[in-house]
XYZ file of C-alpha atoms in Angstrom:
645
model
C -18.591 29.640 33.270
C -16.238 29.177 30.787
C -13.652 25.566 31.101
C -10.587 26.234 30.119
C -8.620 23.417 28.321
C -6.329 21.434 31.215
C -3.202 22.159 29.341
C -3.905 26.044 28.676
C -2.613 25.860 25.064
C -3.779 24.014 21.754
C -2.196 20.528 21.120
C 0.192 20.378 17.834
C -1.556 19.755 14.176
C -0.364 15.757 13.311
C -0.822 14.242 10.222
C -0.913 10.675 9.500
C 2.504 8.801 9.493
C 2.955 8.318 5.846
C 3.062 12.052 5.798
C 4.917 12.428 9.120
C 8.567 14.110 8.090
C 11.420 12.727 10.299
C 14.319 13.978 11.634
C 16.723 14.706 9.048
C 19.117 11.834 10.751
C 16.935 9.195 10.952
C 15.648 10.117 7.351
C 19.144 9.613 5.983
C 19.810 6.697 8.275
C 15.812 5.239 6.920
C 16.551 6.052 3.355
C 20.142 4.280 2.983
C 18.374 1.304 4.266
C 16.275 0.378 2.024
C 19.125 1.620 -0.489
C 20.944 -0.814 0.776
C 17.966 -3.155 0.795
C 17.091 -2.562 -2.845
C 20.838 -2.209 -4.434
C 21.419 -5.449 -5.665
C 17.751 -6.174 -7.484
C 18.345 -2.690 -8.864
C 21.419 -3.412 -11.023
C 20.476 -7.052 -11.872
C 18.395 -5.978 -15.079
C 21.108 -3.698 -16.784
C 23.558 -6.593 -15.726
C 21.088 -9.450 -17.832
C 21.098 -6.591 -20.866
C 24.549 -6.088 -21.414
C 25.265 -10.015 -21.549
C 22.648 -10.827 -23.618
C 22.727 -8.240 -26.344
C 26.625 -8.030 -26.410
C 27.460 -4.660 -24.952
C 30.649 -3.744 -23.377
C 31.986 -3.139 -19.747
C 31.871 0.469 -19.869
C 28.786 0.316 -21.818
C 27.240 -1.370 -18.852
C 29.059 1.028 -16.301
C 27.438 3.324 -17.821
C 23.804 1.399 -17.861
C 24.297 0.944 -14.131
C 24.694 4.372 -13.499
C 22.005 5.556 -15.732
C 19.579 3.314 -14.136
C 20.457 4.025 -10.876
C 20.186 7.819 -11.335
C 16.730 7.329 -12.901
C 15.493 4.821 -10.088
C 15.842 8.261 -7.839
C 14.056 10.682 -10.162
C 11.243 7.869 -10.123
C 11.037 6.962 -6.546
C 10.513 10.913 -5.659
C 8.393 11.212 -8.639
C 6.124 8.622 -6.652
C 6.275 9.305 -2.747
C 6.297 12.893 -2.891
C 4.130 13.296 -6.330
C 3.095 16.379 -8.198
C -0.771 17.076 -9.606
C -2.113 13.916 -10.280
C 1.474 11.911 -10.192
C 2.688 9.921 -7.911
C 0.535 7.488 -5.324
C 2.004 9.286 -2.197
C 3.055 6.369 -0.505
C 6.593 4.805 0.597
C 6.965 2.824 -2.548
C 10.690 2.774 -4.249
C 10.950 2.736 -8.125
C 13.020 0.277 -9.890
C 13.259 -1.519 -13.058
C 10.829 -3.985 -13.834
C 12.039 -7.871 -14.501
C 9.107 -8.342 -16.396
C 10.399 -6.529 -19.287
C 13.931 -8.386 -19.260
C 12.658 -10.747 -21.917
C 11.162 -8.459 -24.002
C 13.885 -6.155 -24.014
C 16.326 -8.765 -24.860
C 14.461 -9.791 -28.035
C 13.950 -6.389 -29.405
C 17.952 -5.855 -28.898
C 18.869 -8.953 -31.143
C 16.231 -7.902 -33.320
C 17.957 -5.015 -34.104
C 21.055 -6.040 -34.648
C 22.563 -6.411 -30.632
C 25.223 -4.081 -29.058
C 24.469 -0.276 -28.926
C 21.959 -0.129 -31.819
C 19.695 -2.714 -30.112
C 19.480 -0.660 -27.260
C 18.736 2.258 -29.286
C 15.606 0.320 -30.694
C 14.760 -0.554 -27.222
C 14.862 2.904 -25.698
C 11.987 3.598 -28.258
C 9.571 1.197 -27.548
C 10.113 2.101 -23.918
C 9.290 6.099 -24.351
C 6.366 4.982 -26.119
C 4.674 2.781 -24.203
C 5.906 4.912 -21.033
C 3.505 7.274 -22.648
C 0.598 4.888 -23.332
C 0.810 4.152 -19.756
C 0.962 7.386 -18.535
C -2.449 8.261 -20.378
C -3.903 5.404 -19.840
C -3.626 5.491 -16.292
C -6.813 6.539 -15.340
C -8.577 4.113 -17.797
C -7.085 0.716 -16.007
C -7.766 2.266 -12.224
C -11.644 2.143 -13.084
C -10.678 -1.882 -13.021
C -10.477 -1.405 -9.406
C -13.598 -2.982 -8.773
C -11.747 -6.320 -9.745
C -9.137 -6.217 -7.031
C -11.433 -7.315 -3.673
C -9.475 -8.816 -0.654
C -9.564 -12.289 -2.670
C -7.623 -10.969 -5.791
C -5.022 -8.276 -4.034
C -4.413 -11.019 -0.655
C -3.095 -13.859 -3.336
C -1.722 -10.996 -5.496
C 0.505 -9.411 -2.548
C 1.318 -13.551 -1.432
C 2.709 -14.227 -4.400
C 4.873 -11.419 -4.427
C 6.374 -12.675 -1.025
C 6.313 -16.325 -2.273
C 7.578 -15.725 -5.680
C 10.579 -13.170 -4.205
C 11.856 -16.073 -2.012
C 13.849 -17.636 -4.354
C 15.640 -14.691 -5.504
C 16.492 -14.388 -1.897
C 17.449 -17.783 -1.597
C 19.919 -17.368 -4.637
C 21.895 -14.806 -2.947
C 22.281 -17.269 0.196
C 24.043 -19.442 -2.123
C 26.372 -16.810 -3.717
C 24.368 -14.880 -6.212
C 23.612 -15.906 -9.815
C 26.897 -15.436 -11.248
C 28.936 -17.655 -8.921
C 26.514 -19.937 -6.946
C 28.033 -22.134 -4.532
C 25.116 -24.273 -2.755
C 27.482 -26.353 -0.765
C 29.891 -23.342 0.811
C 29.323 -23.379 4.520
C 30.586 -19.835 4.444
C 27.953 -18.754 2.087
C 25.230 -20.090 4.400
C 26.794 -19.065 7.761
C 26.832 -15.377 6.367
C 23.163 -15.732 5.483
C 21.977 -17.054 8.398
C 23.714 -14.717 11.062
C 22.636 -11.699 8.898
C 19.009 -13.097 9.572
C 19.667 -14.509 13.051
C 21.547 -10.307 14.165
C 17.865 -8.871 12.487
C 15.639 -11.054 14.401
C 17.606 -10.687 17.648
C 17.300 -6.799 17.128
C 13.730 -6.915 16.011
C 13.350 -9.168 19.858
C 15.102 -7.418 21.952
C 14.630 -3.778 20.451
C 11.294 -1.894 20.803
C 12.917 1.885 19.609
C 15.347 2.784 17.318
C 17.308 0.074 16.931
C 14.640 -1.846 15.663
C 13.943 -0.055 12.649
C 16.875 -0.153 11.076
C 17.617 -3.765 12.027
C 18.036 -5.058 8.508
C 20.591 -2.029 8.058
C 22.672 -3.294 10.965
C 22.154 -6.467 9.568
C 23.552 -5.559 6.175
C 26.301 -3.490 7.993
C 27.952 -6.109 10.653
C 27.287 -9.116 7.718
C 29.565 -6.981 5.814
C 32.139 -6.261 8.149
C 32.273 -10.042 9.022
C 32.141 -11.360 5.063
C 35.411 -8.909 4.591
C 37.005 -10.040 7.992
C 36.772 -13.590 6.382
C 37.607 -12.893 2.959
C 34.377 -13.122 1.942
C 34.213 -9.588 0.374
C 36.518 -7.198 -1.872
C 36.230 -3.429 -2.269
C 38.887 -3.451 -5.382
C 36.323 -2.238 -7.707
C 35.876 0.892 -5.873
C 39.869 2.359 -7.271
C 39.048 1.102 -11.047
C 36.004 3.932 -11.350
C 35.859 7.234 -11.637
C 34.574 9.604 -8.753
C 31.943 11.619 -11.046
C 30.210 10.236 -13.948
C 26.394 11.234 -14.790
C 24.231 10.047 -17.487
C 22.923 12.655 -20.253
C 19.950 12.254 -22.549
C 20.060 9.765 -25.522
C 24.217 9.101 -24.663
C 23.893 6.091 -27.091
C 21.987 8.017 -29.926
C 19.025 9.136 -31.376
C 16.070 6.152 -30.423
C 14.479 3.880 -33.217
C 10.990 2.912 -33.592
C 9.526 -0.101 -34.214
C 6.146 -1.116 -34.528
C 6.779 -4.609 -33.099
C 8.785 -3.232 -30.569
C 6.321 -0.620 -29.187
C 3.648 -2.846 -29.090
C 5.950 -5.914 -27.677
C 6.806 -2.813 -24.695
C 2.920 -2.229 -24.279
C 2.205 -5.220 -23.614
C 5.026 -5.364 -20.258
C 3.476 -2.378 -19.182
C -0.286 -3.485 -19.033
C 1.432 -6.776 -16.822
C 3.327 -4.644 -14.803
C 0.267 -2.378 -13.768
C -1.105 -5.201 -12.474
C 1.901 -5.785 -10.116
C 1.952 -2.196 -9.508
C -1.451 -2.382 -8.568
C -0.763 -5.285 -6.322
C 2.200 -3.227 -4.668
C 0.376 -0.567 -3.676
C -2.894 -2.479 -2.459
C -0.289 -4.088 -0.595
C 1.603 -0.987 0.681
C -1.708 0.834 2.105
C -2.259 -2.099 4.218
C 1.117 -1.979 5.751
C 0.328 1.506 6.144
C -3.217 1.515 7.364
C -4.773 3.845 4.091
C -7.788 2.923 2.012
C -6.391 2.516 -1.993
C -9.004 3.768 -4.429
C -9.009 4.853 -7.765
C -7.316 7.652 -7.897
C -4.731 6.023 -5.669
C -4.107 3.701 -8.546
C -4.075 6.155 -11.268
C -1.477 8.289 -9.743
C 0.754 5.347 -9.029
C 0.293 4.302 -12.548
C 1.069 7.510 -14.145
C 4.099 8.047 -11.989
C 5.123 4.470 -14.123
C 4.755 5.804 -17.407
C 6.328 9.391 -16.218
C 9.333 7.220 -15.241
C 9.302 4.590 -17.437
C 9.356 7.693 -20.615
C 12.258 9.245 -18.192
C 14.097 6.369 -18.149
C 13.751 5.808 -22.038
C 15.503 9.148 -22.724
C 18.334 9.416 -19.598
C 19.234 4.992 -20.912
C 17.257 3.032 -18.992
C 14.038 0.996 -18.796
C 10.811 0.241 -17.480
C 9.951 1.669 -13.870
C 7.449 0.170 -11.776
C 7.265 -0.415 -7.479
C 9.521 -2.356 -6.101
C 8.256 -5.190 -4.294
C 11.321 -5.697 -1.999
C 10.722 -2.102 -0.217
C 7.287 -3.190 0.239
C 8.581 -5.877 2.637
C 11.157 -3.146 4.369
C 8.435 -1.023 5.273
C 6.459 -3.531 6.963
C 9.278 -5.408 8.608
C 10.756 -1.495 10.311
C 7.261 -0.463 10.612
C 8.689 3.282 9.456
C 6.030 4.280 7.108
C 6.453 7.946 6.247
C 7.182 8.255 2.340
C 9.403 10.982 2.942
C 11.967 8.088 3.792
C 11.660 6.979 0.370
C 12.390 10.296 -1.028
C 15.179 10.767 0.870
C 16.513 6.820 -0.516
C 15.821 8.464 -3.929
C 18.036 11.577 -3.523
C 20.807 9.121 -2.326
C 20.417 6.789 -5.224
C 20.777 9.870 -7.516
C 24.012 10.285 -5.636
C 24.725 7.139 -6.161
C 24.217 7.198 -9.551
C 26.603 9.859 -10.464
C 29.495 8.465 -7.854
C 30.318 5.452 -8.902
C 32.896 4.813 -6.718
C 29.702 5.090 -3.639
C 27.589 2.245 -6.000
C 30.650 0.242 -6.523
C 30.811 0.125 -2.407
C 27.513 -0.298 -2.422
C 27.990 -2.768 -4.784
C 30.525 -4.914 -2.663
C 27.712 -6.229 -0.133
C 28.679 -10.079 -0.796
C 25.122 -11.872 -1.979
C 24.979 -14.290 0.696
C 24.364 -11.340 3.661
C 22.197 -9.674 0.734
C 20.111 -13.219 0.734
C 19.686 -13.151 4.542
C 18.462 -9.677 4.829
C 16.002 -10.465 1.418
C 14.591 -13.689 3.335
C 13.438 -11.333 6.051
C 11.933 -8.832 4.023
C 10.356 -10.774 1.315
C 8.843 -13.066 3.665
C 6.941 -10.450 5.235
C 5.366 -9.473 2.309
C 3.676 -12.785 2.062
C 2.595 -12.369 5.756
C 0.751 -8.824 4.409
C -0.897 -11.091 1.594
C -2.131 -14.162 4.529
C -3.321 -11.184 6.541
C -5.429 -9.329 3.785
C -7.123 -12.844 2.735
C -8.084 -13.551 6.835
C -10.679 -10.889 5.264
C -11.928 -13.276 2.470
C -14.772 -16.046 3.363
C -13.086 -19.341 2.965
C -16.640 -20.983 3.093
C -17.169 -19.913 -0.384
C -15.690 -22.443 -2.644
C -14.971 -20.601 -5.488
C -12.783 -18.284 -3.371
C -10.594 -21.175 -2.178
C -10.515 -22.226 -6.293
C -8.984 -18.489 -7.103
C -6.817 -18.649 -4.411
C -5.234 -21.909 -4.864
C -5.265 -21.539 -8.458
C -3.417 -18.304 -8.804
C -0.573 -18.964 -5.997
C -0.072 -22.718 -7.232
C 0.168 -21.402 -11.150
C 3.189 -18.327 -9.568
C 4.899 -21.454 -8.079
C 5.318 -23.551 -10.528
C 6.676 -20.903 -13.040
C 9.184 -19.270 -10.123
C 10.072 -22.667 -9.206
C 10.265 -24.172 -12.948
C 10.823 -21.052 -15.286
C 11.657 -22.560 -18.240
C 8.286 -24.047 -18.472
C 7.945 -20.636 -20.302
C 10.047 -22.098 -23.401
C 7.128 -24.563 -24.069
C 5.156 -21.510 -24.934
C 5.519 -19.140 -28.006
C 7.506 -15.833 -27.361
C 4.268 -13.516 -26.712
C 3.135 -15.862 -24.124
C 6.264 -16.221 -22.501
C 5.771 -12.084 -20.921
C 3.037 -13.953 -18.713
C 4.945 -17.120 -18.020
C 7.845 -15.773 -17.361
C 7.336 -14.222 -14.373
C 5.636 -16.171 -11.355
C 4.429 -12.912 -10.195
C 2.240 -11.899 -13.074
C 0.824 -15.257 -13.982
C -0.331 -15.505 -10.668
C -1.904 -11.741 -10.714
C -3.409 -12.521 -14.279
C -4.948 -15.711 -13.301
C -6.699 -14.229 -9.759
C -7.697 -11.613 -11.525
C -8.924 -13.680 -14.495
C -10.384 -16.477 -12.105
C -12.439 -13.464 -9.980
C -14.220 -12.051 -12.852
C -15.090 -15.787 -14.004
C -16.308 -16.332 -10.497
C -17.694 -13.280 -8.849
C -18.798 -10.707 -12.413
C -19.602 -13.185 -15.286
C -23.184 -13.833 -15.334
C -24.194 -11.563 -12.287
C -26.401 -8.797 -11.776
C -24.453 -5.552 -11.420
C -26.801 -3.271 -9.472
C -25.241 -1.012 -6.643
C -23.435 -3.392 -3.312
C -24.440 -2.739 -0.131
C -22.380 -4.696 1.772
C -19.596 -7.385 1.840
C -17.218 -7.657 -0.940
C -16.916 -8.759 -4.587
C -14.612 -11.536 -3.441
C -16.283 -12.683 -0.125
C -20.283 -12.320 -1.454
C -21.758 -8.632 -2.169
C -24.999 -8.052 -0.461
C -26.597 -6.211 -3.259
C -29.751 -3.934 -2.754
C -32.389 -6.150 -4.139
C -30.842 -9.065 -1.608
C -31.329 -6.006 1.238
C -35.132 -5.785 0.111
C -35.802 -9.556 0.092
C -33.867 -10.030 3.748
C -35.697 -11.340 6.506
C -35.876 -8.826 9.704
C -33.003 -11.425 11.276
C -30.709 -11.267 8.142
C -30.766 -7.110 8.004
C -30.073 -6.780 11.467
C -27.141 -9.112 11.192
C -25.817 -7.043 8.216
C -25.858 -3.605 9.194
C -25.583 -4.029 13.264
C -22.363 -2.888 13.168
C -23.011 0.257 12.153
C -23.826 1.337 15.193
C -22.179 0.412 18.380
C -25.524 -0.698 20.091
C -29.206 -0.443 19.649
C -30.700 -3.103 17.814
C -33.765 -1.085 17.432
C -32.333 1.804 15.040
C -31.688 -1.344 12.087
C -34.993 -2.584 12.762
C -37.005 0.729 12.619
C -34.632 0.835 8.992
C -35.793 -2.567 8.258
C -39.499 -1.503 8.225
C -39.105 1.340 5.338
C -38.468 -1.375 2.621
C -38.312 -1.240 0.346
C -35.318 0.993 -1.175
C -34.853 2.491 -4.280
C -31.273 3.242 -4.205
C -28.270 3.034 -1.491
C -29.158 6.635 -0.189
C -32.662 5.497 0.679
C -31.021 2.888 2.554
C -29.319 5.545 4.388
C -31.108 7.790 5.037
C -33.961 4.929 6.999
C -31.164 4.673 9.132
C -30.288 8.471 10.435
C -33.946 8.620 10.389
C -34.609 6.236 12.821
C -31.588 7.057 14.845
C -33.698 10.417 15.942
C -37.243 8.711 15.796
C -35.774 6.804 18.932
C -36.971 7.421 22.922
C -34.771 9.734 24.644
C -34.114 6.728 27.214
C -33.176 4.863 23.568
C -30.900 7.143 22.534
C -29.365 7.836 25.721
C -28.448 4.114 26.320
C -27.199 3.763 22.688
C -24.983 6.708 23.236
C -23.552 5.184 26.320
C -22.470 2.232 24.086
C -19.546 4.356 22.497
C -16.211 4.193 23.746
C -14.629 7.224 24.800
C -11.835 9.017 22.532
C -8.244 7.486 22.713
C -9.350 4.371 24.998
C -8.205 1.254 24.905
C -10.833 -0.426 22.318
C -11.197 -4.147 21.857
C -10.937 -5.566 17.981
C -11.929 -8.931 18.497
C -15.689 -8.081 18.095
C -17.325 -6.860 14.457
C -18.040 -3.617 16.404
C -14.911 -3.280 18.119
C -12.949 -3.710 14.676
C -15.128 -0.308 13.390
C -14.468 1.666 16.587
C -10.813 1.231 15.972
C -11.292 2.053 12.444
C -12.825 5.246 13.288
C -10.657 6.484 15.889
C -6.997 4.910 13.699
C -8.246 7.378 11.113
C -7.370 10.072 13.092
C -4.677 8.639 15.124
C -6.064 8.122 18.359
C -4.996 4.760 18.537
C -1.374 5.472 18.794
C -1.274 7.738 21.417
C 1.779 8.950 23.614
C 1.761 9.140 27.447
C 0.718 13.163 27.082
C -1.623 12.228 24.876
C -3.775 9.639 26.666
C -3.594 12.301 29.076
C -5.158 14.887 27.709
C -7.750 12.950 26.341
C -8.753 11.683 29.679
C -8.864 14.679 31.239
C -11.129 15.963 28.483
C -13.487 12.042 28.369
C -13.859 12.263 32.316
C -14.732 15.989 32.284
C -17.474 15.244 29.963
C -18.794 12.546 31.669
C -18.899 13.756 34.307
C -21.157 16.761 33.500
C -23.086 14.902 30.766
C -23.416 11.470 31.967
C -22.949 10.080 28.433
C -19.421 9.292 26.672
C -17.968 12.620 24.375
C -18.603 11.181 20.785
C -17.229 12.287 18.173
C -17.098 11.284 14.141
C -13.127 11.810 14.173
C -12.953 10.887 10.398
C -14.744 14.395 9.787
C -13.130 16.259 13.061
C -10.287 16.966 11.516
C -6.628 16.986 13.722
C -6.508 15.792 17.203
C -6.164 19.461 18.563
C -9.062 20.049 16.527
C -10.776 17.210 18.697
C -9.466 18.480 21.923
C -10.311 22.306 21.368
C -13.920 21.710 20.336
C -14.603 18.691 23.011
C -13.479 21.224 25.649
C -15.730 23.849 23.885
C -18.620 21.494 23.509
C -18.372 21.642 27.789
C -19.814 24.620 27.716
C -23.350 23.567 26.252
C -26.637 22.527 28.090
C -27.216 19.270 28.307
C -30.360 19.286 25.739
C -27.587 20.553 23.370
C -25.358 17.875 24.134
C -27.716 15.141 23.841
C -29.091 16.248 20.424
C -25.666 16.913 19.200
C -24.637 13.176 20.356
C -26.642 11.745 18.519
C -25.609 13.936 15.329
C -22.421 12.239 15.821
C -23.819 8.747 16.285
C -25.365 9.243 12.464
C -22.266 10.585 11.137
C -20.588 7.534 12.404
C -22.901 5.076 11.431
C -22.992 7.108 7.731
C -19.422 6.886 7.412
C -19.236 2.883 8.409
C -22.255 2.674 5.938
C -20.160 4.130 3.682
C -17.301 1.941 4.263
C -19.261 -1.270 4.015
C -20.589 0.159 0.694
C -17.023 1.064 -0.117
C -15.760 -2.951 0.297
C -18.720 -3.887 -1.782
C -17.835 -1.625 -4.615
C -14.478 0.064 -4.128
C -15.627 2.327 -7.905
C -18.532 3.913 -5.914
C -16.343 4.619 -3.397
C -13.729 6.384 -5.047
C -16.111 8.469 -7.051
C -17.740 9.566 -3.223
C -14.304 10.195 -1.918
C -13.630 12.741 -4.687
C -17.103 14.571 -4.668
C -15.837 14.809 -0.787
C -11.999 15.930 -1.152
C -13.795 18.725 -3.771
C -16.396 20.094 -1.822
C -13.617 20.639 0.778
């Protein structure tokens, strides 16, 4: 007899939440956020131009809008993406600080004012162009970015960001004012409203706490005095930037390569931003991954050359937004983009916009950037401390990104080249972990296929798997399985193994070489679908991988529901827990419609096609483990996969 599903109908296709498209209101709502949260950092290079190459007020109106207008195109370009553009992920586009220096000596180098930026707009369509192309060339690196590198990467971004944050508490960079107890009273009550939101909120409200908090500090800074909105009746209402508006660009060779240069260092960061964005996020960041964020980089950064602006690369600050509000669709992104397109051809909105006094700015930024270091902590709980010359790249990197944030003119005891690296606190510290890992973990080592573990923690390599003692294999692999000791040491006896699909295949093999009263009681070991699970065991933490891969974690009420219905059902008739490899299942109605189905089989069936699923999973954490060891294998398996589908 057939069992008809509980609920009589199919449950609704959902994606995961990085795809997830809000309501239109709270997109808008979402989007001006982190507008709001990304203004200020937005306009600061333009500002730094115009002073230093002599160009005038309405030449930097003009640069303001331009770059605003172009921070939209590029923030679409890379959270919705086209063909092989754009990482997918909510990550907001802005104008790299890295290239500030640069850019400032290949203005005076031309002769300053209007023509220098003409000679920079060159080098900056150029080597948008080098990186677009090469792109795909620097994501094969990947395999140098373990937990070790991108955790001290994404905490110095925090760390390094503080002080920019801390600036604004005191009044901005223009007119600081440490001692104001207005300034500081402003800051902290902007960060004091966010935190009591973030408290005493668990829905709405909480996600756009830094929004209130930019809001109300605001309203209160203008109550005071503390703010002016006279700029907004000296501008224009429309004003939008057109293609080469200060002339024709000049080449130089100097320049372009000078521009090149930036771009290789600010890869790295934008390799660090999105490492540190799919952890917020909960998505595995492979190769590909990287080489569509890049290209998106050099797309926008060759944009921005021809509608007069710069160098385009993530913004760091949003990274911190989207973990703080925990709103992770990328759509939210898009939407900020659209408004900051707005934005840039109303100047009267950005002078608004604009009026948001620094020190409320600077108590909003200490939440957000903050958090970003927490991201970078978290990702290196993941590295072994035990191994000495982890702790070395660690300390290293963060203590060299200190010292040149704290003490940037160290950087003038250096000769011009040098100074792109030790200028920024940020990509000193990403060179030297980088650097220090490949000294550490590549130079001098064997480079045969990783089983296990990671480049930055200690690879378990293959020949290390044939030399293991029956003790050490079991302890490696156990968790590929959620019991049954026995199926890794059946594996253990085919030593040894040619290759990494040898080593697979011992275990599926002895998965089904098992007793039926074997393979019954490991099958009994496997939670059921959209339970509770655990993480504070090694076997735990992969069940809630599997099932957070397609969502079952964060269930609703009706959810849970109908998962229990369809769990109890099955247990009922079979004895045995339904188990399912969800990361190949597809959708969670897909899940629901073919458990129910699967109700309808014998129980010889059921048993056979249980364990099925118990090799599946074990394959895919196999695959995963293989996937930490060498991230390069991974990615290449991952796109054999997404093109056989």
């Amino acid at each position: 007899m057939r069992l008809p599903h509980p609920r009589g109908r199919a449950t609704p296709r959902r994606s995961h939440p990085v795809d997830e498209l809000l309501p239109p209101a709270k997109l808008a709502l979402y989007g001006v956020q982190h507008v709001l949260a990304f203004y200020a950092g937005a306009v600061v290079v333009p500002i730094l131009l115009a002073g230093a190459i002599g160009l005038s007020e309405r030449d930097l109106i003009h640069l303001i809008n331009a770059d605003l207008f172009t921070c939209g195109i590029a923030s679409i370009i890379q959270s919705v993406g086209f063909w092989k553009v754009g990482v997918r992920l909510p990550l907001l586009q802005g104008v790299t600080f890295t290239a500030v220096s640069p850019m400032i000596a290949i203005g005076l180098a031309a002769g300053g004012g209007t023509q220098g930026l003409l000679a920079i707009y060159g080098a900056v369509i150029v080597a948008g162009l080098v990186t677009f192309f090469a792109a795909p060339y620097f994501s094969r690196l990947i395999r140098f970015f373990p937990p070790v590198v991108t955790g001290s990467v994404i905490l110095i971004i925090g760390l390094a960001l503080l002080p920019t944050a801390a600036q604004d508490v005191i009044g901005g960079a223009r007119h600081p004012e440490p001692a104001n107890p207005r300034n500081l009273a402003l800051a902290l009550g902007t960060l004091a409203l966010i935190v009591i939101i973030q408290r005493v909120s668990r829905g709405f409200l909480a996600t756009v706490a830094v929004l209130i908090g930019l809001v109300v500090g605001t309203f209160v800074a203008w109550a005071i005095g503390a703010a002016s909105f006279t700029s907004v009746a000296d501008l224009g209402w429309f004003g939008v930037t057109t293609p080469f508006f200060f002339g024709i660009p000049k080449f130089s060779v100097a320049a372009v390569v000078s521009m090149i240069v930036v771009m290789l260092i600010t890869a790295v960061e934008t390799t660090g931003d999105v490492f540190a964005t799919g952890e917020i996020v909960g998505k595995r960041i492979g190769r590909d991954d990287v080489a569509r964020a890049l290209r998106a980089d050099g797309l926008a950064t060759t944009i921005g050359g021809i509608l007069n602006s710069f160098p385009y690369t993530c913004f760091a600050e949003n990274v911190g937004l989207v973990r703080l509000t925990r709103v992770t669709s990328r759509y939210v992104v898009a939407v900020a983009g659209l408004v900051m397109i707005v934005i840039g051809m109303l100047p009267k909105i950005g002078a608004v916009v604009a009026s948001i006094p620094d020190p409320v700015l600077g108590g909003a930024a200490l939440a957000m950037f903050a958090t970003v270091a927490v991201v970078g902590v978290q990702t290196l709980a993941r590295v072994d401390f035990d191994d000495h010359r982890n702790v070395v790249i660690v300390g290293s990197s963060v203590g060299l990104a200190i010292l040149v944030t704290v003490q940037p003119e160290v950087a003038k005891a250096v000769p011009g080249w040098a100074q792109i690296v030790l200028g920024s606190g940020i990509t000193l510290g990403s060179v030297t972990a980088i650097g220090l890992n490949v000294v550490f973990h590549h130079v001098g080592k064997d480079f045969g296929p990783a089983v296990a573990g990671t480049p930055g923690a200690g690879s378990v390599r293959l020949d290390q798997v044939n030399r293991m003692s029956r003790e050490e294999f079991v302890s490696t692999f156990r968790r590929l399985l959620q019991a049954g000791e026995w199926v890794v040491e059946r594996a253990y006896d085919r030593r040894p193994f040619a290759d990494t699909a040898q080593l697979r295949y011992a275990f599926q093999d002895s998965i089904f070489a098992g007793t039926h009263e074997e393979q019954r009681k490991l099958m009994s070991h496997y939670p059921d679908l959209g339970a509770d699970i655990a993480g504070d065991t090694p076997r735990g933490e992969e069940s809630l991988r599997d099932q957070a891969s397609a969502g079952l974690t964060s269930l609703t009420e009706q959810d849970h529901t109908e998962f229990g219905d369809l769990t109890s059902a099955y247990r009922d008739r079979f004895g045995i827990p339904l188990i399912v490899c969800v990361r190949d299942a597809g959708t969670r109605g897909e899940i629901l419609r073919d458990g129910w189905q699967r109700l309808e089989n014998s129980a010889s069936q059921e048993h056979a096609a249980g364990l099925v699923e118990v090799a599946k999973i074990a394959s895919r954490r196999f695959g995963d483990q293989v996937a930490d060891a060498n991230p390069i294998h991974s990615a290449r398996a991952w796109s054999l996969r997404r093109g056989e589908a």
